[in-house]
XYZ file of C-alpha atoms in Angstrom:
361
model
C 8.979 28.309 -10.246
C 7.557 27.834 -6.762
C 5.672 24.620 -6.087
C 1.976 25.477 -5.665
C -0.195 24.247 -2.829
C -2.431 21.488 -4.195
C -5.920 20.988 -2.810
C -7.009 17.492 -1.792
C -10.524 16.112 -1.580
C -10.907 12.941 0.492
C -13.299 10.301 -0.833
C -14.434 8.208 2.114
C -14.551 9.037 5.830
C -13.212 5.893 7.482
C -10.294 5.358 9.846
C -7.604 5.374 7.147
C -8.938 8.652 5.742
C -8.852 10.110 9.248
C -5.211 9.085 9.713
C -4.315 10.496 6.299
C -5.889 13.907 6.958
C -4.184 14.208 10.348
C -0.817 13.240 8.870
C -0.785 15.728 5.971
C -2.191 18.673 7.932
C 1.233 20.293 8.302
C 2.346 19.844 4.686
C 3.472 23.041 2.931
C 2.540 21.613 -0.475
C -0.974 20.220 -0.006
C -4.083 21.098 1.952
C -7.205 19.006 2.486
C -10.197 21.152 1.508
C -13.096 18.689 1.446
C -14.340 15.240 2.383
C -17.163 13.219 0.863
C -19.353 10.369 2.018
C -22.622 8.910 0.778
C -23.871 9.759 4.279
C -23.922 13.553 4.628
C -24.090 13.408 8.414
C -20.963 11.247 8.465
C -19.129 13.673 6.165
C -20.161 16.638 8.317
C -18.973 14.945 11.506
C -15.674 13.996 9.858
C -15.112 17.546 8.572
C -15.988 19.109 11.918
C -13.694 16.776 13.848
C -10.731 17.390 11.536
C -11.507 21.063 10.884
C -12.024 20.673 7.136
C -13.737 23.542 5.322
C -16.202 21.461 3.309
C -18.288 18.295 3.699
C -20.088 16.743 0.730
C -22.848 14.153 0.643
C -21.742 12.285 -2.496
C -18.569 11.293 -4.304
C -19.852 12.885 -7.509
C -20.136 16.207 -5.689
C -16.483 15.961 -4.712
C -15.449 15.341 -8.330
C -17.546 18.303 -9.470
C -15.855 20.675 -7.008
C -13.550 22.988 -9.036
C -11.436 23.635 -5.947
C -10.108 20.058 -5.782
C -6.806 19.175 -7.521
C -6.192 15.701 -6.049
C -8.652 13.038 -4.958
C -7.561 10.673 -2.210
C -9.590 7.473 -2.668
C -10.057 5.795 0.715
C -12.993 3.566 -0.211
C -13.444 -0.216 0.118
C -11.277 -2.187 -2.311
C -14.205 -3.182 -4.517
C -14.989 0.481 -5.226
C -11.524 1.656 -6.259
C -11.762 1.025 -9.979
C -15.121 2.765 -10.464
C -14.177 5.930 -8.626
C -10.595 6.175 -9.853
C -11.885 6.078 -13.435
C -14.527 8.709 -12.637
C -11.904 10.911 -10.955
C -9.636 10.602 -13.993
C -12.501 11.613 -16.298
C -13.057 14.623 -14.034
C -9.362 15.448 -14.597
C -8.331 15.100 -10.982
C -5.025 13.567 -9.975
C -5.615 10.462 -7.864
C -3.901 8.990 -4.831
C -5.588 5.637 -4.218
C -5.426 3.431 -1.141
C -3.918 -0.029 -1.445
C -4.624 -2.461 -2.911
C -5.209 -0.383 -6.026
C -7.253 -3.057 -7.779
C -8.898 -6.452 -7.306
C -7.383 -7.818 -10.520
C -5.000 -6.847 -13.327
C -7.775 -5.795 -15.741
C -9.027 -3.237 -13.205
C -5.541 -1.797 -12.671
C -4.976 -1.467 -16.413
C -8.372 0.221 -16.831
C -7.514 2.723 -14.119
C -4.097 3.636 -15.512
C -5.483 3.856 -19.048
C -8.143 6.318 -17.872
C -5.526 8.411 -16.074
C -3.303 8.572 -19.169
C -6.200 9.398 -21.476
C -7.192 12.364 -19.341
C -3.667 13.607 -18.587
C -3.693 13.025 -14.844
C -1.506 11.067 -12.452
C -2.570 7.958 -10.533
C -0.481 6.588 -7.679
C -1.092 3.656 -5.341
C -0.656 4.787 -1.741
C 1.644 2.386 0.089
C 2.928 4.735 2.837
C 6.093 2.725 3.523
C 7.096 2.984 -0.165
C 7.953 6.625 0.558
C 9.798 6.090 3.839
C 13.511 7.049 3.882
C 14.133 3.505 5.117
C 12.706 2.084 1.881
C 14.922 4.398 -0.145
C 17.926 3.211 1.880
C 16.912 -0.442 1.372
C 16.684 0.027 -2.391
C 20.025 1.843 -2.452
C 21.636 -1.154 -0.743
C 20.074 -3.563 -3.245
C 20.886 -1.464 -6.312
C 24.464 -0.880 -5.168
C 25.120 -4.623 -5.380
C 26.090 -4.775 -1.701
C 24.195 -8.045 -1.191
C 24.704 -9.322 -4.736
C 21.788 -10.558 -6.834
C 18.484 -10.871 -4.981
C 17.545 -14.546 -5.184
C 14.804 -15.013 -2.592
C 12.455 -12.810 -0.541
C 10.289 -13.721 2.424
C 7.647 -11.163 3.426
C 4.929 -11.454 6.039
C 2.372 -9.072 7.493
C -0.323 -9.898 10.012
C -2.459 -8.698 12.889
C -5.204 -9.993 15.171
C -8.685 -8.874 14.169
C -10.275 -9.698 17.524
C -13.630 -8.027 16.885
C -14.726 -8.334 13.284
C -18.328 -7.149 13.629
C -18.981 -4.612 10.884
C -15.360 -4.666 9.675
C -15.031 -4.536 5.878
C -12.017 -6.848 6.126
C -14.513 -9.670 6.675
C -16.787 -8.673 3.797
C -15.917 -10.490 0.578
C -18.247 -8.252 -1.449
C -16.118 -5.241 -0.515
C -12.798 -6.909 -1.304
C -12.033 -8.048 2.223
C -9.721 -10.795 3.388
C -6.141 -11.084 4.588
C -4.642 -11.353 1.101
C -5.899 -8.028 -0.240
C -5.548 -6.211 3.066
C -2.247 -7.412 4.563
C -0.945 -9.540 1.702
C -0.869 -6.551 -0.629
C 1.783 -5.002 1.620
C 3.910 -8.151 1.636
C 3.535 -8.464 -2.143
C 4.504 -4.844 -2.679
C 7.714 -5.383 -0.681
C 8.534 -8.456 -2.759
C 7.955 -6.428 -5.952
C 10.416 -3.774 -4.741
C 13.114 -6.353 -4.050
C 12.462 -8.374 -7.230
C 11.305 -5.823 -9.826
C 9.543 -8.323 -12.053
C 6.354 -10.349 -12.236
C 6.529 -13.995 -11.122
C 5.855 -16.672 -13.691
C 3.635 -18.801 -11.440
C 2.400 -19.048 -7.879
C 1.126 -21.728 -5.517
C -0.974 -20.785 -2.509
C -3.124 -22.020 0.383
C -5.662 -20.113 2.466
C -7.397 -20.604 5.798
C -10.957 -19.388 5.263
C -13.333 -17.435 7.508
C -14.704 -19.547 10.359
C -16.604 -16.965 12.337
C -13.676 -14.735 13.350
C -14.624 -12.000 15.762
C -18.184 -13.267 16.118
C -18.956 -12.709 12.440
C -20.822 -15.632 10.808
C -18.628 -17.864 8.671
C -19.213 -18.707 5.038
C -18.437 -15.379 3.377
C -15.399 -16.764 1.623
C -12.920 -14.374 3.224
C -9.402 -15.666 3.805
C -8.152 -15.243 7.365
C -4.619 -16.321 6.443
C -2.866 -17.017 3.153
C 0.579 -18.412 2.333
C 2.082 -18.438 -1.141
C 5.243 -19.376 -2.992
C 6.203 -17.375 -6.064
C 8.575 -18.535 -8.812
C 10.431 -16.104 -11.071
C 12.587 -16.425 -14.161
C 16.232 -17.186 -13.505
C 15.587 -19.396 -10.475
C 14.504 -16.579 -8.178
C 11.661 -17.134 -5.709
C 9.649 -15.542 -2.924
C 7.358 -16.553 -0.094
C 4.443 -14.488 1.188
C 2.332 -14.898 4.295
C -0.489 -12.752 5.622
C -3.023 -13.278 8.405
C -5.709 -11.618 10.495
C -5.455 -13.954 13.517
C -1.848 -13.414 14.696
C 0.158 -10.871 16.661
C 0.918 -7.670 14.775
C 4.086 -7.901 12.695
C 5.626 -6.708 9.421
C 8.815 -8.561 8.558
C 10.831 -9.210 5.420
C 14.086 -11.000 4.659
C 15.819 -10.300 1.352
C 18.404 -12.939 0.453
C 21.091 -11.929 -1.995
C 23.895 -13.978 -3.474
C 26.356 -12.071 -1.280
C 24.362 -10.870 1.702
C 21.067 -10.431 3.524
C 18.701 -7.594 4.462
C 16.143 -7.864 7.272
C 13.518 -5.157 7.687
C 10.150 -4.358 9.235
C 9.057 -1.950 6.443
C 6.675 0.006 8.693
C 4.315 2.659 7.315
C 5.155 5.178 10.020
C 8.389 5.293 11.993
C 9.666 7.066 15.087
C 13.058 7.900 16.518
C 14.967 5.372 18.655
C 14.037 5.602 22.313
C 10.389 6.478 21.698
C 8.112 4.177 23.640
C 4.615 2.933 22.891
C 2.833 5.582 24.937
C -0.773 6.345 24.169
C -0.643 9.045 21.476
C -3.112 11.854 20.904
C -3.350 10.767 17.292
C -2.428 7.726 15.227
C 0.645 9.596 13.963
C 2.272 10.461 17.289
C 4.962 8.442 19.098
C 5.552 5.824 16.421
C 8.047 3.088 17.227
C 11.310 2.991 15.267
C 11.484 0.493 12.468
C 14.257 -2.073 12.095
C 16.584 -2.731 9.198
C 19.892 -4.544 9.315
C 22.315 -5.851 6.711
C 24.875 -8.627 6.542
C 27.362 -8.259 3.684
C 29.346 -11.359 2.860
C 29.160 -15.151 2.905
C 30.424 -16.213 6.341
C 28.005 -16.829 9.195
C 30.451 -15.077 11.539
C 29.890 -11.726 9.802
C 27.693 -9.611 12.086
C 24.572 -7.800 10.996
C 24.923 -4.018 10.839
C 21.956 -1.843 11.800
C 20.856 0.735 9.245
C 19.310 3.877 10.753
C 17.048 5.935 8.505
C 15.215 9.199 9.067
C 11.832 8.602 10.749
C 8.469 10.067 9.890
C 4.905 9.503 8.813
C 4.443 7.529 5.614
C 1.280 9.382 4.594
C 3.150 12.680 4.830
C 6.114 11.325 2.841
C 3.706 9.904 0.249
C 1.714 13.075 -0.330
C 4.869 15.198 -0.515
C 6.305 12.868 -3.144
C 3.055 12.897 -5.142
C 2.809 16.685 -5.052
C 6.393 16.904 -6.328
C 5.680 14.484 -9.193
C 2.648 16.528 -10.199
C 4.589 19.786 -10.052
C 7.439 18.352 -12.144
C 5.055 16.504 -14.499
C 7.147 13.373 -13.944
C 4.937 10.886 -15.777
C 7.902 8.541 -16.220
C 8.060 7.978 -12.454
C 4.296 7.451 -12.371
C 4.594 4.877 -15.153
C 7.259 2.982 -13.181
C 5.083 2.927 -10.085
C 2.117 1.945 -12.242
C 4.007 -1.014 -13.674
C 4.693 -2.225 -10.140
C 1.035 -1.771 -9.194
C -0.098 -3.831 -12.192
C 2.358 -6.614 -11.314
C 1.091 -6.601 -7.721
C -2.553 -6.774 -8.846
C -1.859 -9.644 -11.250
C 0.099 -11.614 -8.666
C -2.446 -11.149 -5.862
C -5.200 -12.352 -8.207
C -3.151 -15.427 -9.134
C -2.466 -16.179 -5.471
C -6.180 -15.935 -4.707
C -7.022 -18.258 -7.594
C -4.387 -20.799 -6.578
C -5.628 -20.799 -2.980
C -9.172 -21.537 -4.160
C -8.251 -24.280 -6.636
C -5.343 -25.857 -4.767
C -3.302 -25.789 -7.983
C -0.323 -23.700 -9.175
C -1.422 -20.756 -11.332
C 0.394 -18.906 -14.109
C 0.431 -15.171 -13.462
C -1.544 -13.161 -16.030
C 0.451 -10.811 -18.221
C -2.462 -8.792 -19.655
């Protein structure tokens, strides 16, 4: 049975939504048919610029459109739970931007709604679907580096002009932890497929970054240590006042993996020229492996197929829907719930200055 072309409606018309639409335009399995904003003029401009057939002036109108199979939720973090639940009740499959939820209870509510209405919900970490991530997991699962005992993951960038940026708005779920830290936490969850028992964290709070008045309670940088059963551990760092980087080190009992875990990757030799779109001319990512105990053993580079993470993500989601693979969705959902619970515990620990047990329900 041929895989049908699924129709996507985009909820939100910000920069991430724009990148997503551009990236999936050439997919043979999905097509973006509509966008929605609470500002009709904004939706119309977005649709015209990206040559979408329909612009809608409310999110409810998008959910009422019978021509939409999948809703891509690209709204501020604080709005994810409300609109994912509404999309599930409208019996639309949902691809939701990261972080899926602000806390574990929200994530569980969202997945419960999806199950009750027979639809699929997937958190959209583009790098999760990169061939490089598949190759990294194959190395780990093969036992080539032994048992994973410690992970260090860090992601940061320099938000030089914060005026009007939702990353500096606590009411909308802003801050380094939910924005960049969710990526680092998701990488840790891949390498250690379990929930930590407790965390200890510290944050540097908003002090007027980018000319925005301080006092909103947004973290500009957060560092955390995570402790797992069996003596395993992890360290996370995220920041919005540093040079752009995405780096992770996975320490096994018999080897080491180092990786950049980029969302979008290019072929070796491609330079940082100014692209026509955010998807063109991506730099190649890095991953290298050392197998063995001796410090004289050299690292070996691992080369994976390049491509756009949004495109890989939507292709994978369309395939899961076509094959009705709810088991795979449940596995991804379990990871998303662990990530939500751990991020909430890190945030609580950073505020109180005390170690926090990670919630289990």
